[in-house]
Coordinates of C-alpha atoms and ligand atoms in Angstrom, one line a residue:
X167 CA 39.2 79.3 4.0
X168 CA 41.8 82.1 5.1
X169 CA 43.2 84.4 2.0
X170 CA 47.4 84.8 1.8
X171 CA 49.0 87.1 0.3
X172 CA 52.5 87.6 -0.5
X173 CA 55.1 90.2 -2.3
X174 CA 58.6 90.4 -3.4
X175 CA 59.2 93.8 -4.9
X176 CA 61.9 96.6 -5.5
X177 CA 59.0 98.8 -3.8
X178 CA 56.9 99.0 -0.1
X179 CA 54.2 96.0 -0.4
X180 CA 52.3 97.1 2.3
X181 CA 49.6 99.1 -0.4
X182 CA 49.3 96.3 -2.4
X183 CA 49.4 93.8 0.1
X184 CA 46.0 95.4 1.7
X185 CA 44.4 95.5 -2.0
X186 CA 45.2 92.3 -2.2
X187 CA 44.1 91.2 1.4
X188 CA 40.2 93.2 0.7
X189 CA 39.8 91.3 -2.4
X190 CA 40.5 88.0 -0.6
X191 CA 38.1 89.0 2.7
X192 CA 35.9 86.5 0.8
X193 CA 37.8 84.1 2.3
X194 CA 37.3 85.2 5.4
X195 CA 37.0 88.1 7.8
X196 CA 37.7 87.4 11.5
X197 CA 40.7 88.9 11.9
X198 CA 43.8 90.4 8.7
X199 CA 47.5 90.2 9.5
X200 CA 50.5 91.6 7.1
X201 CA 54.6 91.4 7.9
X202 CA 57.5 92.9 6.3
X203 CA 61.1 92.7 6.2
X204 CA 62.5 96.4 7.5
X205 CA 66.5 97.2 8.1
X206 CA 66.4 93.3 8.1
X207 CA 64.2 93.3 10.5
X208 CA 60.9 91.2 10.9
X209 CA 57.6 93.5 11.1
X210 CA 54.3 91.9 12.1
X211 CA 51.3 93.5 12.1
X212 CA 47.6 92.3 13.2
X213 CA 44.4 92.1 14.4
X214 CA 41.1 90.7 15.0
X215 CA 38.6 92.5 12.6
X216 CA 38.6 93.7 8.9
X217 CA 41.5 94.1 6.4
X218 CA 40.3 98.5 7.6
X219 CA 41.2 98.0 11.1
X220 CA 44.5 96.6 9.8
X221 CA 45.0 99.7 8.0
X222 CA 44.1 102.6 11.2
X223 CA 47.0 100.7 13.1
X224 CA 49.3 101.0 10.0
X225 CA 47.9 104.7 9.6
X226 CA 49.7 105.1 13.0
X227 CA 52.8 103.0 12.2
X228 CA 53.2 102.6 8.6
X229 CA 55.3 99.6 7.7
X230 CA 57.7 100.3 4.6
X231 CA 59.3 96.4 3.8
X232 CA 59.7 95.9 0.4
X233 CA 59.0 92.3 0.8
X234 CA 55.7 91.0 2.8
X235 CA 53.5 89.0 3.5
X236 CA 50.0 89.4 4.2
X237 CA 46.7 87.3 5.6
X238 CA 42.7 87.7 5.8
X239 CA 41.0 84.2 8.2
X240 CA 39.1 82.0 8.9
X241 CA 38.8 80.6 12.4
X242 CA 39.9 77.0 12.9
X243 CA 41.8 77.0 15.5
X244 CA 41.0 79.2 18.9
X245 CA 39.3 82.2 18.4
X246 CA 39.5 85.4 16.5
X247 CA 41.4 88.4 18.2
X248 CA 45.0 89.7 18.3
X249 CA 46.6 86.5 19.5
X250 CA 45.4 83.9 17.1
X251 CA 45.5 86.1 13.7
X252 CA 48.2 86.0 11.0
X253 CA 50.9 85.8 10.5
X254 CA 52.5 83.7 13.1
X255 CA 56.4 85.2 13.6
X256 CA 59.0 84.3 15.7
X257 CA 62.0 86.7 15.7
X258 CA 63.4 84.6 12.4
X259 CA 60.5 83.4 10.7
X260 CA 57.0 85.0 9.8
X261 CA 54.2 82.7 8.2
X262 CA 50.5 83.2 7.1
X263 CA 48.3 79.9 6.7
X264 CA 45.7 78.6 4.7
X265 CA 43.8 74.6 5.9
X266 CA 44.7 72.9 8.6
X267 CA 47.6 70.8 10.6
X268 CA 46.6 67.5 12.0
X269 CA 49.1 66.8 14.2
X270 CA 49.3 70.5 15.6
X271 CA 49.1 69.1 19.4
X272 CA 51.3 66.8 18.9
X273 CA 54.6 69.1 17.5
X274 CA 53.1 71.6 19.8
X275 CA 54.4 69.2 23.3
X276 CA 58.3 68.4 21.5
X277 CA 58.4 72.3 20.6
X278 CA 57.8 73.0 24.1
X279 CA 60.0 70.7 25.4
X280 CA 62.9 72.0 23.7
X281 CA 61.6 75.5 25.3
X282 CA 59.3 77.1 22.9
X283 CA 56.4 79.3 24.1
X284 CA 53.1 79.9 22.5
X285 CA 51.2 82.6 22.3
X286 CA 48.3 81.0 20.0
X287 CA 45.9 78.6 19.8
X288 CA 46.6 78.3 16.8
X289 CA 47.7 75.5 14.8
X290 CA 49.9 77.7 12.4
X291 CA 52.1 79.0 14.7
X292 CA 54.3 75.5 15.1
X293 CA 54.6 75.7 11.3
X294 CA 56.5 79.0 12.6
X295 CA 58.2 77.3 15.7
X296 CA 59.2 74.8 13.0
X297 CA 61.0 76.5 10.5
X298 CA 63.2 78.1 13.7
X299 CA 64.2 74.8 15.1
X300 CA 65.7 73.8 11.8
X301 CA 66.8 76.4 10.5
X302 CA 70.0 76.6 13.4
X303 CA 71.2 73.4 11.8
X304 CA 70.1 73.2 8.3
X305 CA 69.9 75.7 4.9
X306 CA 67.1 77.4 3.8
X307 CA 65.7 74.5 1.8
X308 CA 66.7 71.5 3.6
X309 CA 64.5 73.5 6.7
X310 CA 61.2 73.8 4.6
X311 CA 61.5 70.1 3.6
X312 CA 61.4 68.6 7.0
X313 CA 59.0 70.9 8.1
X314 CA 57.0 70.8 5.4
X315 CA 57.5 66.8 5.9
X316 CA 56.6 66.8 10.2
X317 CA 53.6 68.2 9.1
X318 CA 50.3 66.3 8.9
X319 CA 47.3 67.9 6.8
X320 CA 46.6 70.9 4.6
X321 CA 48.1 73.9 4.1
X322 CA 48.6 76.8 1.3
X323 CA 51.6 78.8 3.4
X324 CA 53.4 82.8 2.7
X325 CA 56.6 82.1 4.6
X326 CA 59.6 85.3 5.5
X327 CA 63.0 84.8 6.5
X328 CA 65.2 88.0 8.5
X329 CA 68.0 85.4 7.4
X330 CA 67.3 85.7 3.7
X331 CA 65.3 89.0 3.7
X332 CA 64.6 88.9 -0.1
X333 CA 62.5 86.3 -0.7
X334 CA 59.1 85.0 0.5
X335 CA 58.6 81.8 0.1
X336 CA 55.4 80.0 -0.5
X337 CA 54.5 76.0 0.3
X338 CA 50.8 74.2 -1.1
X339 CA 49.4 70.5 0.1
X340 CA 45.5 70.8 0.1
X341 CA 44.8 74.0 0.1
X342 CA 45.2 76.6 -3.3
X343 CA 48.2 78.3 -3.4
X344 CA 49.2 80.9 -7.3
X345 CA 52.0 82.9 -8.2
X346 CA 51.8 86.1 -10.2
X347 CA 54.8 87.9 -12.2
X348 CA 54.3 91.5 -12.1
X349 CA 56.6 94.6 -13.4
X350 CA 59.9 94.2 -11.4
X351 CA 57.8 92.3 -8.8
X352 CA 55.8 88.9 -7.6
X353 CA 53.3 87.8 -6.2
X354 CA 51.8 84.8 -4.1
X355 CA 48.1 84.5 -3.4
X356 CA 45.1 82.2 -2.2
X357 CA 44.0 82.4 -5.7
X358 CA 43.7 84.6 -8.7
X359 CA 41.1 86.6 -8.1
X360 CA 43.9 88.0 -5.3
X361 CA 46.4 88.4 -7.8
X362 CA 44.3 89.9 -11.2
X363 CA 44.1 93.3 -10.3
X364 CA 48.2 93.5 -9.6
X365 CA 48.8 90.5 -13.1
X366 CA 47.2 88.9 -16.0
X367 CA 50.6 86.1 -15.7
X368 CA 49.6 83.3 -13.5
X369 CA 51.4 80.3 -12.4
X370 CA 48.6 77.4 -10.1
X371 CA 51.0 75.5 -7.3
X372 CA 50.6 72.2 -7.6
X373 CA 50.4 69.6 -3.8
X374 CA 54.0 69.5 -2.8
X375 CA 55.6 72.3 -4.3
X376 CA 57.5 75.2 -3.3
X377 CA 57.9 78.3 -4.8
X378 CA 60.6 81.2 -3.5
X379 CA 59.9 84.7 -5.2
X380 CA 62.6 87.9 -5.5
X381 CA 61.4 90.5 -6.8
X382 CA 63.0 89.6 -10.3
X383 CA 62.5 85.8 -10.8
X384 CA 60.1 83.4 -9.0
X385 CA 61.7 79.4 -8.1
X386 CA 59.8 76.0 -7.9
X387 CA 60.6 73.2 -6.2
X388 CA 58.7 70.1 -6.4
X389 CA 58.5 67.3 -3.3
X390 CA 61.5 65.5 -4.1
X391 CA 63.4 69.5 -3.2
X392 CA 64.3 68.9 -7.3
X393 CA 63.7 72.6 -9.1
X394 CA 60.8 72.6 -12.1
X395 CA 59.8 74.7 -14.5
X396 CA 56.2 75.6 -14.4
X397 CA 52.8 76.5 -16.9
X398 CA 52.6 80.3 -16.9
X399 CA 49.1 80.8 -17.8
X400 CA 47.2 84.4 -19.2
X401 CA 43.5 84.9 -16.9
X402 CA 40.6 85.6 -18.8
X403 CA 39.8 89.3 -18.7
X404 CA 36.4 89.2 -16.5
X405 CA 33.2 90.9 -18.4
X406 CA 32.3 92.1 -16.1
X407 CA 33.2 94.0 -13.0
X408 CA 33.0 93.0 -9.1
X409 CA 32.6 96.5 -8.1
X410 CA 29.2 97.1 -6.3
X411 CA 28.5 100.3 -8.1
X412 CA 25.1 102.2 -7.0
X413 CA 23.6 99.2 -5.2
X414 CA 24.3 99.2 -1.4
X415 CA 26.3 95.6 -1.1
X416 CA 26.8 92.6 -3.5
X417 CA 24.0 91.0 -2.8
X418 CA 21.5 93.4 -4.2
X419 CA 23.8 93.7 -7.4
X420 CA 24.1 90.0 -7.7
X421 CA 20.2 89.3 -7.8
X422 CA 19.8 91.8 -9.5
X423 CA 22.1 90.6 -13.0
X424 CA 20.6 87.6 -12.6
X425 CA 18.7 88.2 -16.4
X426 CA 21.8 89.4 -17.5
X427 CA 24.1 86.4 -16.4
X428 CA 20.8 83.7 -17.0
X429 CA 21.0 85.4 -20.8
X430 CA 25.3 85.2 -21.1
X431 CA 25.3 81.7 -19.5
X432 CA 22.4 80.8 -22.4
X433 CA 24.4 82.5 -25.4
X434 CA 27.8 80.2 -24.7
X435 CA 26.2 76.9 -24.7
X436 CA 22.6 77.2 -26.3
X437 CA 23.2 77.6 -30.6
X438 CA 19.4 79.6 -31.3
X439 CA 20.0 79.4 -35.4
X440 CA 20.8 75.9 -35.5
X441 CA 18.1 75.6 -32.4
X442 CA 21.0 73.0 -30.6
X443 CA 23.1 73.4 -27.6
X444 CA 27.2 73.1 -28.1
X445 CA 28.3 71.4 -25.6
X446 CA 31.4 71.2 -27.2
X447 CA 34.7 68.5 -26.6
X448 CA 31.9 66.3 -24.0
X449 CA 35.0 64.5 -22.6
X450 CA 32.9 60.7 -22.5
X451 CA 30.3 59.5 -25.3
X452 CA 26.7 60.6 -23.7
X453 CA 25.2 57.6 -25.3
X454 CA 28.3 55.7 -22.9
X455 CA 26.9 57.1 -20.1
X456 CA 26.0 54.4 -17.3
X457 CA 25.3 56.7 -14.2
X458 CA 26.2 60.3 -13.5
X459 CA 26.9 61.2 -10.1
X460 CA 26.3 65.0 -9.0
X461 CA 28.2 66.0 -6.0
X462 CA 28.7 69.7 -4.0
X463 CA 28.3 71.8 -1.4
X464 CA 25.8 74.0 0.2
X465 CA 23.6 75.6 -2.5
X466 CA 25.5 73.5 -4.8
X467 CA 24.3 70.9 -3.7
X468 CA 20.7 72.3 -4.3
X469 CA 21.2 72.3 -7.6
X470 CA 22.3 68.5 -7.6
X471 CA 18.9 67.6 -6.6
X472 CA 17.6 69.9 -8.6
X473 CA 18.9 68.5 -12.0
X474 CA 18.3 65.1 -10.9
X475 CA 14.8 65.4 -11.4
X476 CA 15.6 67.2 -15.0
X477 CA 17.9 63.5 -15.7
X478 CA 15.0 61.7 -14.5
X479 CA 12.5 63.6 -16.7
X480 CA 14.9 63.6 -19.7
X481 CA 17.4 60.4 -20.1
X482 CA 17.0 57.3 -19.2
X483 CA 20.4 57.6 -17.2
X484 CA 20.7 56.5 -13.4
X485 CA 21.3 60.2 -11.5
X486 CA 22.8 59.5 -8.1
X487 CA 23.8 62.9 -5.9
X488 CA 25.8 63.3 -2.8
X489 CA 27.4 66.0 -0.6
X490 CA 30.7 66.1 -1.3
X491 CA 31.6 66.3 2.6
X492 CA 29.6 62.7 2.7
X493 CA 31.3 61.2 -1.3
X494 CA 34.6 61.8 0.4
X495 CA 34.6 59.3 3.3
X496 CA 32.4 56.9 1.5
X497 CA 33.1 53.3 0.4
X498 CA 32.4 54.6 -3.1
X499 CA 31.9 51.5 -6.4
X500 CA 33.6 53.6 -9.2
X501 CA 32.5 52.3 -12.7
X502 CA 34.5 53.8 -15.7
X503 CA 31.1 54.1 -17.2
X504 CA 30.0 56.5 -14.6
X505 CA 30.5 60.8 -14.9
X506 CA 31.4 61.9 -11.6
X507 CA 30.1 65.5 -12.1
X508 CA 31.4 68.4 -10.2
X509 CA 28.8 71.4 -8.9
X510 CA 31.4 74.2 -7.3
X511 CA 30.9 78.6 -7.9
X512 CA 34.2 79.2 -5.7
X513 CA 35.9 76.0 -7.5
X514 CA 38.0 75.5 -4.3
X515 CA 35.8 73.7 -2.3
X516 CA 38.2 71.6 0.6
X517 CA 35.3 68.7 -0.1
X518 CA 34.3 69.3 -3.5
X519 CA 38.3 69.2 -5.0
X520 CA 38.6 66.1 -2.5
X521 CA 35.7 64.0 -3.9
X522 CA 37.1 65.8 -7.7
X523 CA 40.3 64.1 -6.4
X524 CA 39.1 60.2 -4.9
X525 CA 37.8 60.3 -8.5
X526 CA 40.7 61.4 -10.7
X527 CA 42.9 58.8 -8.9
X528 CA 40.3 56.1 -9.5
X529 CA 40.4 57.1 -13.1
X530 CA 36.6 57.7 -13.7
X531 CA 35.6 60.4 -15.7
X532 CA 35.0 63.7 -13.8
X533 CA 33.2 67.4 -15.2
X534 CA 33.0 70.7 -13.4
X535 CA 30.5 73.2 -13.5
X536 CA 31.6 76.2 -11.8
X537 CA 31.7 80.5 -12.3
X538 CA 35.9 80.9 -12.1
X539 CA 37.6 78.7 -14.1
X540 CA 40.9 79.1 -13.3
X541 CA 40.1 77.3 -9.6
X542 CA 41.9 74.3 -8.3
X543 CA 38.7 72.0 -9.3
X544 CA 38.2 73.2 -12.4
X545 CA 41.8 73.2 -13.7
X546 CA 42.0 69.1 -12.3
X547 CA 38.6 67.9 -13.8
X548 CA 38.5 65.8 -17.3
X549 CA 35.6 68.6 -19.1
X550 CA 34.8 71.9 -17.2
X551 CA 31.6 73.8 -18.0
X552 CA 32.0 77.2 -16.7
X553 CA 28.8 79.1 -15.8
X554 CA 29.3 82.3 -17.0
X555 CA 27.7 84.4 -14.0
X556 CA 30.6 87.0 -14.0
X557 CA 32.3 87.0 -10.2
X558 CA 30.0 86.1 -7.4
X559 CA 31.0 88.3 -4.0
X560 CA 28.1 88.2 -1.8
X561 CA 29.5 84.6 0.5
X562 CA 25.0 83.6 -0.1
X563 CA 25.3 82.1 -3.4
X564 CA 22.2 83.7 -5.7
X565 CA 23.4 84.5 -9.3
X566 CA 25.5 81.3 -9.5
X567 CA 22.4 79.1 -7.8
X568 CA 20.6 79.7 -11.2
X569 CA 23.8 79.6 -13.0
X570 CA 24.5 75.8 -11.7
X571 CA 21.2 75.7 -12.8
X572 CA 20.7 76.9 -16.2
X573 CA 24.2 74.8 -16.9
X574 CA 23.5 71.6 -15.7
X575 CA 19.8 71.8 -17.3
X576 CA 21.9 72.2 -20.6
X577 CA 23.5 69.4 -19.7
X578 CA 20.9 66.8 -19.9
X579 CA 18.3 68.2 -22.6
X580 CA 22.0 68.0 -24.5
X581 CA 22.3 64.5 -23.4
X582 CA 19.0 63.8 -23.9
X583 CA 19.4 64.7 -27.6
X584 CA 22.4 62.4 -27.8
X585 CA 20.8 59.6 -27.4
X586 CA 17.8 60.0 -29.1
X587 CA 15.5 59.9 -25.1
X588 CA 13.9 63.4 -26.1
X589 CA 11.8 63.6 -29.5
X590 CA 13.2 66.4 -31.6
X591 CA 10.5 69.1 -31.5
X592 CA 10.2 68.9 -28.0
X593 CA 14.4 69.1 -27.6
X594 CA 14.0 72.5 -29.8
X595 CA 11.0 73.7 -27.8
X596 CA 12.8 74.2 -24.8
X597 CA 16.2 75.5 -26.2
X598 CA 13.7 77.9 -27.6
X599 CA 11.9 78.6 -23.6
X600 CA 15.4 78.8 -22.3
X601 CA 15.8 81.6 -25.1
X602 CA 12.6 83.3 -23.2
X603 CA 14.2 82.9 -19.9
X604 CA 16.1 86.1 -19.4
X605 CA 13.3 88.5 -19.8
X606 CA 11.1 86.1 -16.9
X607 CA 12.8 86.1 -14.4
X608 CA 13.8 90.1 -14.9
X609 CA 10.0 90.2 -14.9
X610 CA 9.9 88.1 -11.6
X611 CA 12.9 90.5 -10.0
X612 CA 10.9 92.8 -11.0
X613 CA 7.6 91.9 -8.7
X614 CA 9.0 90.6 -6.7
X615 CA 11.4 93.8 -5.7
X616 CA 8.2 95.7 -5.1
X617 CA 6.1 92.7 -3.2
X618 CA 9.1 91.1 -0.8
X619 CA 10.2 93.6 1.3
X620 CA 6.7 93.6 3.4
X621 CA 6.7 89.9 4.1
X622 CA 9.6 90.3 5.3
X623 CA 8.3 91.9 8.5
X624 CA 6.5 88.8 9.0
X625 CA 9.4 86.9 9.9
X626 CA 11.3 89.8 12.2
X627 CA 9.7 88.2 15.6
X628 CA 9.2 84.5 14.4
X629 CA 11.2 81.3 16.2
X630 CA 11.8 80.1 12.7
X631 CA 10.3 79.6 9.4
X632 CA 9.4 76.4 7.3
X633 CA 9.9 76.1 3.2
X634 CA 7.7 73.4 1.7
X635 CA 7.8 71.9 -1.7
X636 CA 6.9 68.9 -3.7
X637 CA 9.1 67.5 -6.9
X638 CA 11.5 69.9 -8.2
X639 CA 9.7 72.3 -5.8
X640 CA 12.0 70.3 -2.8
X641 CA 15.5 71.1 -3.1
X642 CA 14.4 75.3 -3.8
X643 CA 12.8 74.8 -0.7
X644 CA 16.2 73.5 0.8
X645 CA 18.0 77.2 -1.2
X646 CA 14.9 79.7 0.2
X647 CA 15.8 77.7 3.7
X648 CA 19.3 78.2 3.5
X649 CA 18.9 81.3 2.2
X650 CA 17.3 82.7 5.5
X651 CA 18.9 81.0 7.8
X652 CA 22.8 82.6 6.3
X653 CA 20.9 86.0 5.5
X654 CA 19.0 86.3 9.1
X655 CA 20.6 83.9 11.4
X656 CA 16.5 82.7 11.7
X657 CA 16.6 78.6 11.7
X658 CA 14.9 77.6 9.0
X659 CA 14.0 74.2 6.8
X660 CA 12.8 73.2 4.1
X661 CA 10.8 70.1 3.6
X662 CA 9.1 67.6 1.3
X663 CA 5.2 69.1 1.2
X664 CA 4.5 64.8 1.4
X665 CA 6.6 64.1 4.4
X666 CA 5.6 67.0 6.5
X667 CA 2.4 64.5 8.2
X668 CA 5.6 62.5 9.4
X669 CA 6.6 65.0 12.1
X670 CA 7.5 68.5 11.0
X671 CA 4.2 69.3 11.1
X672 CA 4.2 70.0 14.8
X673 CA 6.1 72.9 14.1
X674 CA 3.2 75.0 12.9
X675 CA 2.0 76.8 15.5
X676 CA -0.3 80.1 15.2
X677 CA 2.2 82.9 13.7
X678 CA 5.0 80.5 11.9
X679 CA 6.0 81.7 8.7
X680 CA 5.8 78.9 6.6
X681 CA 6.6 79.2 2.6
X682 CA 4.9 76.8 0.2
X683 CA 6.4 76.6 -3.4
X684 CA 3.1 75.1 -5.4
X685 CA 3.5 75.9 -9.1
X686 CA 1.3 74.9 -11.9
X687 CA 2.6 71.1 -12.2
X688 CA 2.1 67.7 -11.2
X689 CA 1.7 68.5 -7.9
X690 CA -0.1 71.6 -7.7
X691 CA -3.5 70.0 -6.0
X692 CA -1.2 67.7 -3.2
X693 CA 1.0 71.1 -2.4
X694 CA -2.5 72.5 -2.2
X695 CA -3.9 70.4 0.4
X696 CA -0.7 70.5 2.8
X697 CA -0.8 74.1 2.2
X698 CA -4.9 73.1 3.5
X699 CA -2.7 71.4 6.9
X700 CA -0.6 74.6 7.6
X701 CA -3.0 76.9 8.0
X702 CA -5.4 74.6 10.0
X703 CA -2.7 75.0 12.6
X704 CA -2.0 78.3 12.7
X705 CA 0.8 78.7 10.1
X706 CA 0.6 81.8 8.4
X707 CA 1.8 80.3 4.5
X708 CA 3.2 82.9 1.8
X709 CA 2.4 81.1 -1.1
X710 CA 4.4 81.2 -4.5
X711 CA 2.1 80.5 -7.5
X712 CA 1.9 80.8 -11.1
X713 CA 0.1 83.8 -12.0
X714 CA -3.6 82.9 -13.0
X715 CA -3.5 80.4 -10.5
X716 CA -6.7 81.8 -8.8
X717 CA -6.3 79.8 -5.3
X718 CA -9.1 81.7 -3.5
X719 CA -7.8 80.4 0.2
X720 CA -8.8 83.7 2.2
X721 CA -6.2 82.2 4.9
X722 CA -2.9 82.9 2.6
X723 CA -0.6 85.1 4.2
X724 CA 0.3 86.3 1.0
X725 CA 0.6 85.2 -2.8
X726 CA 3.6 85.6 -4.9
X727 CA 2.8 84.8 -8.4
X728 CA 5.5 84.1 -11.3
X729 CA 5.1 83.9 -14.6
X730 CA 3.6 80.5 -16.1
X731 CA 6.5 79.4 -18.8
X732 CA 8.2 75.7 -19.5
X733 CA 8.0 73.5 -16.1
X734 CA 11.4 72.6 -15.8
X735 CA 12.3 76.6 -15.4
X736 CA 10.0 77.4 -12.7
X737 CA 12.2 76.2 -10.1
X738 CA 14.9 79.2 -12.1
X739 CA 11.6 81.7 -11.8
X740 CA 10.5 80.1 -8.2
X741 CA 14.4 80.9 -6.6
X742 CA 13.8 84.2 -6.5
X743 CA 11.8 85.8 -4.5
X744 CA 12.8 83.8 -1.4
X745 CA 16.4 85.6 -2.5
X746 CA 14.2 88.3 -2.3
X747 CA 13.0 87.6 0.7
X748 CA 16.1 86.1 2.5
X749 CA 17.8 89.7 2.1
X750 CA 14.8 92.0 3.0
X751 CA 14.7 89.7 6.4
X752 CA 18.4 90.1 6.9
X753 CA 18.4 93.7 5.9
X754 CA 15.7 94.1 8.3
X755 CA 17.5 92.3 11.0
X756 CA 20.3 94.4 10.0
X757 CA 22.4 91.7 9.4
X758 CA 26.2 91.9 6.9
X759 CA 24.3 91.1 3.4
X760 CA 27.8 90.4 2.0
X761 CA 29.4 88.8 5.0
X762 CA 27.0 86.4 7.4
X763 CA 28.2 85.9 10.3
X764 CA 30.6 83.0 10.7
X765 CA 30.9 82.1 7.1
X766 CA 33.1 82.2 4.1
X767 CA 32.0 82.4 0.3
X768 CA 34.8 80.1 -0.3
X769 CA 35.2 77.1 2.1
X770 CA 38.9 76.4 1.1
X771 CA 39.7 73.7 5.2
X772 CA 37.7 70.3 5.7
Ligands
LIG1054 C1 25.7 79.2 -0.9 O1 25.0 80.3 -0.1 C2 26.1 79.0 0.5 N1 27.4 80.2 0.5 C3 27.1 77.7 0.6 O2 26.9 76.9 1.1 C4 28.1 77.3 -0.5 O3 26.6 77.4 -1.4 C5 29.0 76.5 -0.4 O4 29.6 77.3 0.3 C6 30.1 76.0 -1.9 O5 30.4 77.1 -2.0 P1 30.8 76.4 -3.9 O6 29.5 76.5 -4.3 O7 31.8 77.7 -3.8 O8 32.1 75.4 -3.4

């Protein structure tokens, strides 16, 4: 998951490259670099750290070229340092890369035999020297073609050539890449987000495509070296600005706006006048659906687990869930009567995209639930259900999770209604409850903003934490544990409460924080019994339940009471305290809230 930018212009490209790299830092921020062509030579500058560190170098030694490429890195091969930062250059070629070259070791040995001296531990450097080597005997297009043919694995490339000093070349296989059309300049980028501040006119490359940019035209070639035309799209205007405003960080903004984003999402699908849900030309007749398989990674996968409970309750359809990185390697029995649903905030997650690609190759119906409608996953699926959460910049997913849950719930409700598996009055009541949800989220946010900071202190010296729940609270426990892990680097486990006695209870010791999700649902009494088992062993219980639960237990460390709502929607309200708890623990530990260590917002490599 690295970020790539390239610009061919009639003026200095450095300012726009730097600005675009800052927008791409959500894809990786181990190191940053730029290469431009100046007076006929390649000029490369790069460093470990953030884009602002690169800017300091450029202040001392400006790059003035009109042709350039830039890169922000999330390390896959080689530690984040100066030598491993991109671009990787020879005297003739400079390359930035997102992806993984799986045969880089063999290629490196062959190139070393030819006398090439590798400086980095990266896989990318083999691309630089392959191009350099082929250019000795072949013209540009053939040299590029031979290089790409030699590579196994995935790549999105930005390339400069000393000898062809008025072009930027891009190539795509497995990792997303787009071009943008500007006034007297053209752009290459990992995704539309990096380009959208410079242009709204975008073309996405497909696997095997190569593009050649000058400042006044863009040519495209397919994998057979044939010149092709590509569709130009006009990007949508984001209703939301991806700026922090008065917030300290993006994550606090994105948590706080969940009542707004959930309202926008509900408005997009629910017709309150007709008390109905619009899914607009759904690709498969819900009556014909035999099975639905929900697939995602990380937080998106947790939304799939949660949705399984809704589909089981509201429909008679068989429901399967799977982690995308597992699904893509399973021996799947595909069935044309199945619907395969891919959940992804970024719409660029490599494992999820690969799983979708396998489904497409098997000609089954696919639907994606995404936050970025121009993303690879959205553009490759038969049908897209956007979550309308607006740009989510914080690496830890918050408002997108709420959006994913909402759209999955709305999908389950609508399918149930079409299949006549829910009574109309129930259907209409649930729709009405959706209308009230944003205000309940707001109420929960206000309540938790006041209560979670004090609770967070209990986690500072803890060895770890447990999050437990039953039924639909279990996947929310998983999500709460993931939030705490990825933000505060504290070990945390989410577990089905009923499973504690089968081993995890051994972890409970004096002072260990245990977050117990016990809304007033059908599992309430049993979960309270699990809570007593934890208290009896010294666990420090943080109980999340509904208002007026009147649980008398002097040994509960903290009780957080969330508003009472339709049982189906309680998971969304329970998520809010868990997000804020993780946020405050991370803040107390001075962790980087928006860019946690070792992570990236969009995992576009395996
Ligand atoms: C969530 O907090 C994590 N950052 C991560 O698990 C994320 O949900 C996962 O990488 C999937 O990303 P996607 O939704 O963009 O596909």
